[in-house]
Coordinates of C-alpha atoms in Angstrom, one line a residue:
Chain J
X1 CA -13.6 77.5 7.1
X2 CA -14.3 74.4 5.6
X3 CA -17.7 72.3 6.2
X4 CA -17.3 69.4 7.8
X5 CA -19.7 67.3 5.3
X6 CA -17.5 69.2 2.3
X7 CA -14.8 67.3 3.4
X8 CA -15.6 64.0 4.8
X9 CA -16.3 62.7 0.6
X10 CA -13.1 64.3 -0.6
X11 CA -11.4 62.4 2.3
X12 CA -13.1 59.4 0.7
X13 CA -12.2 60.1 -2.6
X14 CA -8.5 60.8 -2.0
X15 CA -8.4 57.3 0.1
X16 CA -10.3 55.2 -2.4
X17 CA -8.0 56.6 -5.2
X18 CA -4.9 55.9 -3.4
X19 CA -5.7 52.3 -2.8
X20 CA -6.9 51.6 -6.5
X21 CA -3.6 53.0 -7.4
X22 CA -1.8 50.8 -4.6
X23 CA -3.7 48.0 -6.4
X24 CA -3.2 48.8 -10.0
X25 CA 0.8 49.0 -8.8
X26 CA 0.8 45.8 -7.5
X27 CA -0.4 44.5 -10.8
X28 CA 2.4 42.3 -12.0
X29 CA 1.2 42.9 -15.3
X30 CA 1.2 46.8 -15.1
X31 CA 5.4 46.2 -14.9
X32 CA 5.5 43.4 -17.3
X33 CA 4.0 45.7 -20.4
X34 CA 6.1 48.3 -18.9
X35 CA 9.2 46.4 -19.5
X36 CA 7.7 44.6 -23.2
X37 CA 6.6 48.3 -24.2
X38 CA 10.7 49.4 -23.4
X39 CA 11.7 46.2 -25.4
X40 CA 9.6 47.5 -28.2
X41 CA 11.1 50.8 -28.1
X42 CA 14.7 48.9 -28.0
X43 CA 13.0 47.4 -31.2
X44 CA 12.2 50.5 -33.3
X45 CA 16.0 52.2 -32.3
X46 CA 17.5 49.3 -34.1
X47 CA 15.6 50.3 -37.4
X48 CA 17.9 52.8 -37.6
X49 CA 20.3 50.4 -39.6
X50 CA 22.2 48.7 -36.1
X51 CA 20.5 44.8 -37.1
X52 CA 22.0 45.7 -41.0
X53 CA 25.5 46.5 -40.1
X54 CA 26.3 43.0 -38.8
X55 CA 28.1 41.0 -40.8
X56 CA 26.6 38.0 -39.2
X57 CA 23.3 39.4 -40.4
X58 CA 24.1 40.4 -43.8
X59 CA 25.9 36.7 -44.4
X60 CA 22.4 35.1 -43.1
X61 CA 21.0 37.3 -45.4
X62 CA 23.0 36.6 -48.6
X63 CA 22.2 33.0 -47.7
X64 CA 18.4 33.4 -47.8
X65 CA 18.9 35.2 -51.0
X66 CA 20.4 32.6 -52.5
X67 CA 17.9 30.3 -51.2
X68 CA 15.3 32.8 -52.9
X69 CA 17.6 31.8 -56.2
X70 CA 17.0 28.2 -56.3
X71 CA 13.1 28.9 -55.1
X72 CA 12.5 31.4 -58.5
X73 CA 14.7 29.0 -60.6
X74 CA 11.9 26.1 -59.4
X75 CA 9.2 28.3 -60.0
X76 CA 10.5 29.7 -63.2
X77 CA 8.1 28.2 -66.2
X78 CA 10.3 28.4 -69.2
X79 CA 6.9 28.1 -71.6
X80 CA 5.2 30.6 -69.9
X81 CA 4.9 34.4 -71.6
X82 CA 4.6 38.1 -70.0
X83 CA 1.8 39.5 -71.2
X84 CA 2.1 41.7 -74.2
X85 CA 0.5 45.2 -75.3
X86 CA -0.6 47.5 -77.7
X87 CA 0.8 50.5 -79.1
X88 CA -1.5 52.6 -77.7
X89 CA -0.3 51.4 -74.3
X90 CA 3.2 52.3 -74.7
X91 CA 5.1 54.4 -71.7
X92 CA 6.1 57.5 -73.8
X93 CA 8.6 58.7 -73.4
X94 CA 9.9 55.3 -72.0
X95 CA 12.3 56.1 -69.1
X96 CA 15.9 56.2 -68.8
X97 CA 17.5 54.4 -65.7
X98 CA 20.8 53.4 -65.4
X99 CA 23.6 53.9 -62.3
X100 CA 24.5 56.9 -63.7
X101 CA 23.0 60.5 -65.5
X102 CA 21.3 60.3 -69.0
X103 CA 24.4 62.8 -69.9
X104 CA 26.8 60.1 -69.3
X105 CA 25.3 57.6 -71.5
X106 CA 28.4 55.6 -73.5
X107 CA 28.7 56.9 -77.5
X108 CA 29.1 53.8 -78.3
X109 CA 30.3 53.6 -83.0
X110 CA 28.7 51.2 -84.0
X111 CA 30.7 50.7 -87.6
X112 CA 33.4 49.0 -85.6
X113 CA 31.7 47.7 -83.2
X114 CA 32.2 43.9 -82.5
X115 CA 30.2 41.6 -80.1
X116 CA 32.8 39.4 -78.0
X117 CA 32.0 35.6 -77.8
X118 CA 33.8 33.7 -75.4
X119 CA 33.2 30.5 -72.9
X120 CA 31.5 27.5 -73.7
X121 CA 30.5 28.1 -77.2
X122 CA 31.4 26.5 -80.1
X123 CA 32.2 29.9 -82.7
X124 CA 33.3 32.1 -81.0
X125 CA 33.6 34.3 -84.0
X126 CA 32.9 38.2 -82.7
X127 CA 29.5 39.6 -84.6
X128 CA 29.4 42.9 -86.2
X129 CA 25.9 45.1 -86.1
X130 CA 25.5 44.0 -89.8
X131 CA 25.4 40.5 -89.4
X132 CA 23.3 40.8 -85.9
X133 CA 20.7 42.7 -88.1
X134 CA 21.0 40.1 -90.7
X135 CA 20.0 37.4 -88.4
X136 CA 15.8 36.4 -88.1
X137 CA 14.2 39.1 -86.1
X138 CA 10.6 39.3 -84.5
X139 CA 9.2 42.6 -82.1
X140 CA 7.1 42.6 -79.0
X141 CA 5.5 45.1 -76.5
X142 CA 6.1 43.9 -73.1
X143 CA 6.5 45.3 -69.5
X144 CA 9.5 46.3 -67.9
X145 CA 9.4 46.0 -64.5
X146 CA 12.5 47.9 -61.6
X147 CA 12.8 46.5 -58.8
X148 CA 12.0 49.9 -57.3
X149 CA 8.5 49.1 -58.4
X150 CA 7.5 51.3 -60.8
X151 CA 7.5 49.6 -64.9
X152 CA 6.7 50.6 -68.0
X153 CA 5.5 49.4 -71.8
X154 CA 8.3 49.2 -74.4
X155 CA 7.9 47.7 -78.1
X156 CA 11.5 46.1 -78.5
X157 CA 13.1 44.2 -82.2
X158 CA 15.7 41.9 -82.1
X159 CA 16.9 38.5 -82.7
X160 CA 15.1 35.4 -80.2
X161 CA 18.2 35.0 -77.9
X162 CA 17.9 31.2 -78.0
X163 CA 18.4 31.4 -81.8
X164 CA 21.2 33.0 -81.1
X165 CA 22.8 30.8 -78.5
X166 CA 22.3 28.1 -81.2
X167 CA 23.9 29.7 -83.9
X168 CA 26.7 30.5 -81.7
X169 CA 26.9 26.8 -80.6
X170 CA 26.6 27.8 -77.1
X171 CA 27.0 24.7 -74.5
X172 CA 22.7 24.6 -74.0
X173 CA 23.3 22.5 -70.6
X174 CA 25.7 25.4 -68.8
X175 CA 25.0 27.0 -66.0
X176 CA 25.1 30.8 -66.7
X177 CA 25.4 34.0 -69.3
X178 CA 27.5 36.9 -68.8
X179 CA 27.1 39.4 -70.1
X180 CA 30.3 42.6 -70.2
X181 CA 29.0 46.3 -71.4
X182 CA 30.2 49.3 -72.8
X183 CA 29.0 51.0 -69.6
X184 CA 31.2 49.5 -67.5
X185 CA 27.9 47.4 -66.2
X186 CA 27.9 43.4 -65.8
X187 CA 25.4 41.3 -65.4
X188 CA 24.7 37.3 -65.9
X189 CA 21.2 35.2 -66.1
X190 CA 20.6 31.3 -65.4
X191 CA 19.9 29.3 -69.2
X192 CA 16.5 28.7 -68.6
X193 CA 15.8 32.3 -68.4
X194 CA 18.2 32.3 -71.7
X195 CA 16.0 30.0 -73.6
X196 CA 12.7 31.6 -72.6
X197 CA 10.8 32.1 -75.8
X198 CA 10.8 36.0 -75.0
X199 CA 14.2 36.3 -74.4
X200 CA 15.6 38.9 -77.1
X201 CA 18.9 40.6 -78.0
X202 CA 17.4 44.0 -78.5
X203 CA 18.6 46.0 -81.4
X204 CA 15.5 48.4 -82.1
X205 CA 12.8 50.6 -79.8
X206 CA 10.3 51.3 -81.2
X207 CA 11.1 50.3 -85.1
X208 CA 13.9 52.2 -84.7
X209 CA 17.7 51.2 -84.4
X210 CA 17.9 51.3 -80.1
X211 CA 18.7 54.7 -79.1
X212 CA 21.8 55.0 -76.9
X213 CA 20.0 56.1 -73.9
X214 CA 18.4 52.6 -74.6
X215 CA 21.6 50.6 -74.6
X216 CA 22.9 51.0 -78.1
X217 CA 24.3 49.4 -80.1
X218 CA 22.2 46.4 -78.4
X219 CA 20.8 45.3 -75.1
X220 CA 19.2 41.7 -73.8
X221 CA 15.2 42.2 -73.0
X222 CA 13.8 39.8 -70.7
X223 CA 10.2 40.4 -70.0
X224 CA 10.5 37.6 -67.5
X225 CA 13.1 39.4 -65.0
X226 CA 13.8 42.9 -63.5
X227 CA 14.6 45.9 -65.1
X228 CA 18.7 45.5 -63.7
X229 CA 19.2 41.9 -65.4
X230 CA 18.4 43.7 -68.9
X231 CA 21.9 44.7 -69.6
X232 CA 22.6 47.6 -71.9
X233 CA 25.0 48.6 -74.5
X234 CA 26.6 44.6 -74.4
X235 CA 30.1 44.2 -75.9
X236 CA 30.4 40.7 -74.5
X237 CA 29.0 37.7 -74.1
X238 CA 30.2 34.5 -72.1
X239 CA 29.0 31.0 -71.6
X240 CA 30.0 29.9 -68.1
X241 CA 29.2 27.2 -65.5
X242 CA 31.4 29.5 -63.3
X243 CA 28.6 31.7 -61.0
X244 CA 29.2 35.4 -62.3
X245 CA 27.7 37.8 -60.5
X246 CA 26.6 41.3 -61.6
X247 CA 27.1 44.9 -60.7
X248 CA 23.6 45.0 -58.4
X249 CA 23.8 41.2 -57.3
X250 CA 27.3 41.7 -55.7
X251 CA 26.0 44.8 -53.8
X252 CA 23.4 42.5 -52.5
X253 CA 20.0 42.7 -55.2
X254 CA 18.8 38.9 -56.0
X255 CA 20.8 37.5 -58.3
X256 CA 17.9 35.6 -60.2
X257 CA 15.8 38.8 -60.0
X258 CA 12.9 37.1 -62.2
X259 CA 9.2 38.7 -62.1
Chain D
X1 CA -13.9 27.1 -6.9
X2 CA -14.8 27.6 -10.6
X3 CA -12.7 30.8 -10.6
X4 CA -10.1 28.2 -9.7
X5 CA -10.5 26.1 -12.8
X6 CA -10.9 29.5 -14.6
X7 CA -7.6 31.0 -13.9
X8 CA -6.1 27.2 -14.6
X9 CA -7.3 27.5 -18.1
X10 CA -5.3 28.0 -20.9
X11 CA -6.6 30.7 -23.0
X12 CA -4.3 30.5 -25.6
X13 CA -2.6 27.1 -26.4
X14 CA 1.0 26.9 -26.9
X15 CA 0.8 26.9 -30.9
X16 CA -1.2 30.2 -31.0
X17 CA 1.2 32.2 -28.9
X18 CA 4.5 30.9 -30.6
X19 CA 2.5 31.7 -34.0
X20 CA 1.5 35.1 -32.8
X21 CA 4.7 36.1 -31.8
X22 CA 6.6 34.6 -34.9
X23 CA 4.0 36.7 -36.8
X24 CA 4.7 39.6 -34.8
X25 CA 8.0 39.4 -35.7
X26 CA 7.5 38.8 -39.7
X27 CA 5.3 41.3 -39.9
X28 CA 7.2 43.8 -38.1
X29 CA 10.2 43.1 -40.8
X30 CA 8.1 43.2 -44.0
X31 CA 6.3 46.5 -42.8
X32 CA 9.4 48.1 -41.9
X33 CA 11.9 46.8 -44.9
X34 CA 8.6 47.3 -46.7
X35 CA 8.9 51.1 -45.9
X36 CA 11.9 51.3 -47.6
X37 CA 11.5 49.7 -50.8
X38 CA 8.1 52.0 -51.4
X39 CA 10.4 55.0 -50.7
X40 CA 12.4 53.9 -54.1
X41 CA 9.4 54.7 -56.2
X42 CA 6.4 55.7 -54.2
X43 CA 3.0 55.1 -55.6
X44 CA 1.1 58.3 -53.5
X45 CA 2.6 61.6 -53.5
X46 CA 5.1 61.2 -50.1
X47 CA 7.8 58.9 -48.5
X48 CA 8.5 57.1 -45.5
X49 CA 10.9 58.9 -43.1
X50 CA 14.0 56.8 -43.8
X51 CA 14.5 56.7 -39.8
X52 CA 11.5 54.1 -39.5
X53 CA 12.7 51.5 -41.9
X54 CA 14.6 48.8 -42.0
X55 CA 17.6 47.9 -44.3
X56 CA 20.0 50.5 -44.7
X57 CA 19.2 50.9 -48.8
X58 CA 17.3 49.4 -51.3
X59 CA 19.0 45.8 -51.6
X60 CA 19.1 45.2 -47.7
X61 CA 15.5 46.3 -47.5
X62 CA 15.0 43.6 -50.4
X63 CA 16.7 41.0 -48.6
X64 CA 14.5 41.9 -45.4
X65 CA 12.0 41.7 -46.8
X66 CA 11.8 38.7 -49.0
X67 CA 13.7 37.0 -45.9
X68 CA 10.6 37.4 -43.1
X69 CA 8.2 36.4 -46.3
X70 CA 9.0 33.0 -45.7
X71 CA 8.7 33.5 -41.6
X72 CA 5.6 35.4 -42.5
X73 CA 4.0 32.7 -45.2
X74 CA 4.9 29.4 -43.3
X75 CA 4.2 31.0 -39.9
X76 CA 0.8 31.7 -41.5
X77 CA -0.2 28.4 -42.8
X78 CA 0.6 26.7 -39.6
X79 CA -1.4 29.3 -37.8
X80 CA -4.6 28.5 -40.1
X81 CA -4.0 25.0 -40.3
X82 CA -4.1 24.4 -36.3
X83 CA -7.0 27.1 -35.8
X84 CA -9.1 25.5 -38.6
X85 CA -7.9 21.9 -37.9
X86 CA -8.7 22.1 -34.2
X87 CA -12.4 24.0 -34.9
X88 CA -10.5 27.2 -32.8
X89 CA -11.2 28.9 -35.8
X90 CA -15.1 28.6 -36.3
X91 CA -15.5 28.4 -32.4
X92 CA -13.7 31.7 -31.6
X93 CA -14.7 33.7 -34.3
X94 CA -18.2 32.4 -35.4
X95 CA -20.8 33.5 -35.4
X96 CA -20.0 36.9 -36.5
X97 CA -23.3 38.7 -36.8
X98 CA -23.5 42.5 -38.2
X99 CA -25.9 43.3 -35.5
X100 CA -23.5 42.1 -33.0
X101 CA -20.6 44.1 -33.8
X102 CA -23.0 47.5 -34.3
X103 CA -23.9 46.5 -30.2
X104 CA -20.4 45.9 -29.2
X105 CA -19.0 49.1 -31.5
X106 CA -21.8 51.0 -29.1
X107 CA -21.0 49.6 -26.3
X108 CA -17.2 50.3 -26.9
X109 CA -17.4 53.9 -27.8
X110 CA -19.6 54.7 -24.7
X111 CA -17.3 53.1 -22.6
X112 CA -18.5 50.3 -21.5
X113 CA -17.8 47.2 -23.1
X114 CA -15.8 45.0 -20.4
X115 CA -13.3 42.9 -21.5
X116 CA -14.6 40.2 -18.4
X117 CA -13.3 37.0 -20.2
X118 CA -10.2 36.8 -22.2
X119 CA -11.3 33.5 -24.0
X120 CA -14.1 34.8 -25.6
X121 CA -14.4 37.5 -28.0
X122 CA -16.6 40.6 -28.0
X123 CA -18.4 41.1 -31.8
X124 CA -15.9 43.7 -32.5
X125 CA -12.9 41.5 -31.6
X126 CA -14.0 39.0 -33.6
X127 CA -14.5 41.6 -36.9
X128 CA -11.0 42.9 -35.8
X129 CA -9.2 39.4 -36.3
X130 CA -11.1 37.8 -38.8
X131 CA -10.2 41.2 -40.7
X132 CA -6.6 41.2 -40.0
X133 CA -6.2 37.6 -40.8
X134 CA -7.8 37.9 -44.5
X135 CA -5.9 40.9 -44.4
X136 CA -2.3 38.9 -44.1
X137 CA -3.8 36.6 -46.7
X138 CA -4.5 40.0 -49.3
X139 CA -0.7 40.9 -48.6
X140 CA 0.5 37.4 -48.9
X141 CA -1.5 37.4 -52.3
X142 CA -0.8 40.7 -54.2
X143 CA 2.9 40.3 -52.5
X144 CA 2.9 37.4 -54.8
X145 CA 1.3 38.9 -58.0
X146 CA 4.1 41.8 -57.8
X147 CA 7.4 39.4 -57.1
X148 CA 6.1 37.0 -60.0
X149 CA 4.0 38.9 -62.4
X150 CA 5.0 36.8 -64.9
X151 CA 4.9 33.0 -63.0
X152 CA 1.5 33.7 -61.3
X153 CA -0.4 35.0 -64.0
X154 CA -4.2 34.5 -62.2
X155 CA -2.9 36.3 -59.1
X156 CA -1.9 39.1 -62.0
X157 CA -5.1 39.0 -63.0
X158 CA -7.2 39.2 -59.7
X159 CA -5.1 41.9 -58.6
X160 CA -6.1 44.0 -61.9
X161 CA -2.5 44.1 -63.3
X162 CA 1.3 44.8 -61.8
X163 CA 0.2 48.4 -60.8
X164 CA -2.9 48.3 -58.8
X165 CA -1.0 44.8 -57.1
X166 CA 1.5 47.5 -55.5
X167 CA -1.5 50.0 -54.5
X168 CA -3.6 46.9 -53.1
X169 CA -0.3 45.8 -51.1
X170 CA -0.1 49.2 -50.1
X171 CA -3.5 49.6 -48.6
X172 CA -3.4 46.5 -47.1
X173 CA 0.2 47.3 -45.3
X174 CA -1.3 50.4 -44.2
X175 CA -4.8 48.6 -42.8
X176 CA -2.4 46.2 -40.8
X177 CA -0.3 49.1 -39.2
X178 CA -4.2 50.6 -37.9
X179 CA -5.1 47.2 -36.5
X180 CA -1.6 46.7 -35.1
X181 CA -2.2 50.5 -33.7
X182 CA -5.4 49.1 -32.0
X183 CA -4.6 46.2 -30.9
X184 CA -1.2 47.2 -29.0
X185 CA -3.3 50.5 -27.2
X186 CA -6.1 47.5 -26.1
X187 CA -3.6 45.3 -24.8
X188 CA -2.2 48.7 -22.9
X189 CA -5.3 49.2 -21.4
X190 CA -6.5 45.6 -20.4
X191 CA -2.5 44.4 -19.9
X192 CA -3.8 40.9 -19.0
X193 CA -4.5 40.1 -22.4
X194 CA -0.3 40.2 -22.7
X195 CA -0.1 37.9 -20.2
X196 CA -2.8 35.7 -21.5
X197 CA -0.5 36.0 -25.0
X198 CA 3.0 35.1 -23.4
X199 CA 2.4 32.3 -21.0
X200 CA -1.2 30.9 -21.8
X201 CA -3.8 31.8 -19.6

């Protein structure tokens, strides 16, 4: 049998509890998080990749990208140098990275290998190795930054690109580069980027003639963009006021890529 | 009849909610996308389930994410210029005394630090937000040092190189996700501070 003052509190109790309840229901608020917390969920199942499927997204998209184009063109300082390094501070051994395996890097001969000119130049004479390696050369030990995020410290020899375009004749006032490779790879970069003082067409790493896993027989280096506008293993180069893409730009990476 | 003119109020002017929620968004887009592009070459030994980020692949994550930085970067400005404009700033946050926050952390942990006005801030709250607003500066700065190395050469430099930008963007990304942790399990728990958020007061 129960006792009488045993129960009258737990009668209390249950009745007091039951009406905070009623009242904490009533809260308007209570069902308003309620329904905000369920539009957050809705939220995170479109992470999945839903939002990225729509083409009306993805064209908004490739607009703001382009936007983000001009915006690094603007801020791009054509004076201004990536820091340089030391030996000692050299990635070794400085990584491969390409689209593909390190076993299917292009044997590229370089005793008949010609450099294709074409576009708005006025020689467009194909170069041989030789006469690249004959041309003024200089060295420097500079970052190269993926746009995964990871980078590394390379010592790179080659000819100032800029000296180049001049002794090609190049139109200096056109728009773009593009740039054809051995690897089936294209890629193209705006002139100011062209002209930047550490702007090279790479024919040695590290004081030796450029490895092929390195792009032989040569590659641009640009300290001054990502690790994708550095084409590799070029076999031709055009001058163009025609926009030409790349092989990561057209699947969607910045097209200026500049760091 | 002043808890008339209390509940009248606005709490939160129009500006600070539509620049709250903006934020939300942004930051919701940048953390998320974020995930993704730290899962192409992650600086600590594991990865982001793919399943909680945003973008599909690298590139879309890219686009994501340098997309909401401009949301996320004006949003911002116009946030600190009306709170520090209008004197919000110094008003609700100041003055934000060590002591203060020590009583209020106390308070909080033994339960019984009331959340009885929702236009004035505890200690703690005020420590919370001032943090997570020099926090969105910090990611809005090394953000910077690692998209332009090269073009912002002090922000480089302050950030002690390209590397230790990534892991100081990283720890700050990860310092927001714990105060965005928090702050949505308070709002659970006192849901008027929702309300206050979406229409004012």
């Amino acid at each position: 049998m129960i006792k009488k003052s045993l129960l009258i509190p737990s009668q209390l109790d249950t009745e007091s509890i039951l009406k905070d309840a009623r009242r904490e229901l009533a809260l308007p608020s209570r069902r308003l998080f309620a329904k905000r917390a369920l539009t957050l969920g809705g939220l995170s199942l479109l992470t999945g990749c839903n939002i990225t499927d729509q083409a009306s997204v993805n064209h908004m998209l490739e607009r703001i990208s382009r936007m983000n184009d001009g915006v690094q063109a603007w801020l791009f300082d054509p004076t201004r140098l990536a820091p340089t390094y030391t030996q000692a501070e050299m990635t070794r051994p400085f990584p491969f990275n390409a689209f593909y395996g390190i076993d299917e890097v292009p044997e590229i001969d370089g005793s008949d290998y010609q450099l294709e000119i074409k576009g708005l130049v006025a020689n467009k004479r194909p170069w041989t190795l030789d006469q690249l390696h004959k041309l003024p050369q200089n060295e420097q030990i500079t970052r190269h930054i993926c746009v995964e995020g990871w980078s590394a410290i390379g010592r790179w020899g080659g000819v100032p690109f800029s000296y180049f375009l001049k002794q090609i004749g190049a139109d200096l006032s056109a728009k773009y580069i593009d740039f054809q490779c051995g690897d089936d790879y294209h890629t193209s970069i705006d002139m100011p980027t062209a002209l930047h003082p550490q702007t090279q067409l790479t024919l040695t790493y590290d004081g030796e003639i450029l490895p092929a896993k390195y792009g032989f027989p040569m590659k641009l280096r640009m300290p001054t963009k990502l690790g994708y506008k550095n084409p590799k293993h070029i076999v031709s180069i055009e001058v163009t006021n025609k926009y030409p893409g790349g092989y990561w730009e057209d699947q969607g990476y910045n097209w200026f890529g500049g760091s | 009849m002043s808890s008339i003119v209390q509940k009248k109020a606005i709490v939160h002017p129009i500006w600070l909610r539509i620049t709250h929620w903006l934020n939300a968004l942004a930051v919701i887009v940048m953390i998320l996308s974020g995930w993704r592009i730290y899962n192409a070459s992650p600086i600590f030994p594991f990865r982001i389930p793919s399943e909680w980020t945003l973008g599909g692949w690298l590139g879309g994550a890219l686009q994501w994410h340098f997309a909401a930085m401009w949301l996320l970067f004006f949003n911002g400005l116009i946030y600190l210029l009306f709170n520090a404009g209008s004197g919000r700033l110094w008003k609700k946050f100041f003055p934000l005394r060590p002591t203060d926050v020590m009583r209020d952390m106390i308070k909080a942990l033994t339960g019984k630090l009331q959340h009885d006005a929702l236009d004035k801030y505890n200690a703690v709250q005020k420590l919370a937000y001032v943090s997570v607003i020099l926090d969105l500066i910090l990611l809005v700065i090394s953000g910077l040092a690692i998209w332009k190395s090269v073009q912002f050469p002090l922000l480089r430099e302050l950030m002690g190189g390209f590397d230790t930008a990534r892991i100081v963007h990283f720890c700050a990304m990860a310092f927001l996700v714990a105060f965005i942790v928090v702050h949505v399990v308070m709002v659970a728990l006192v849901p008027r501070t929702l309300l206050a958020m979406l229409r004012g007061r």
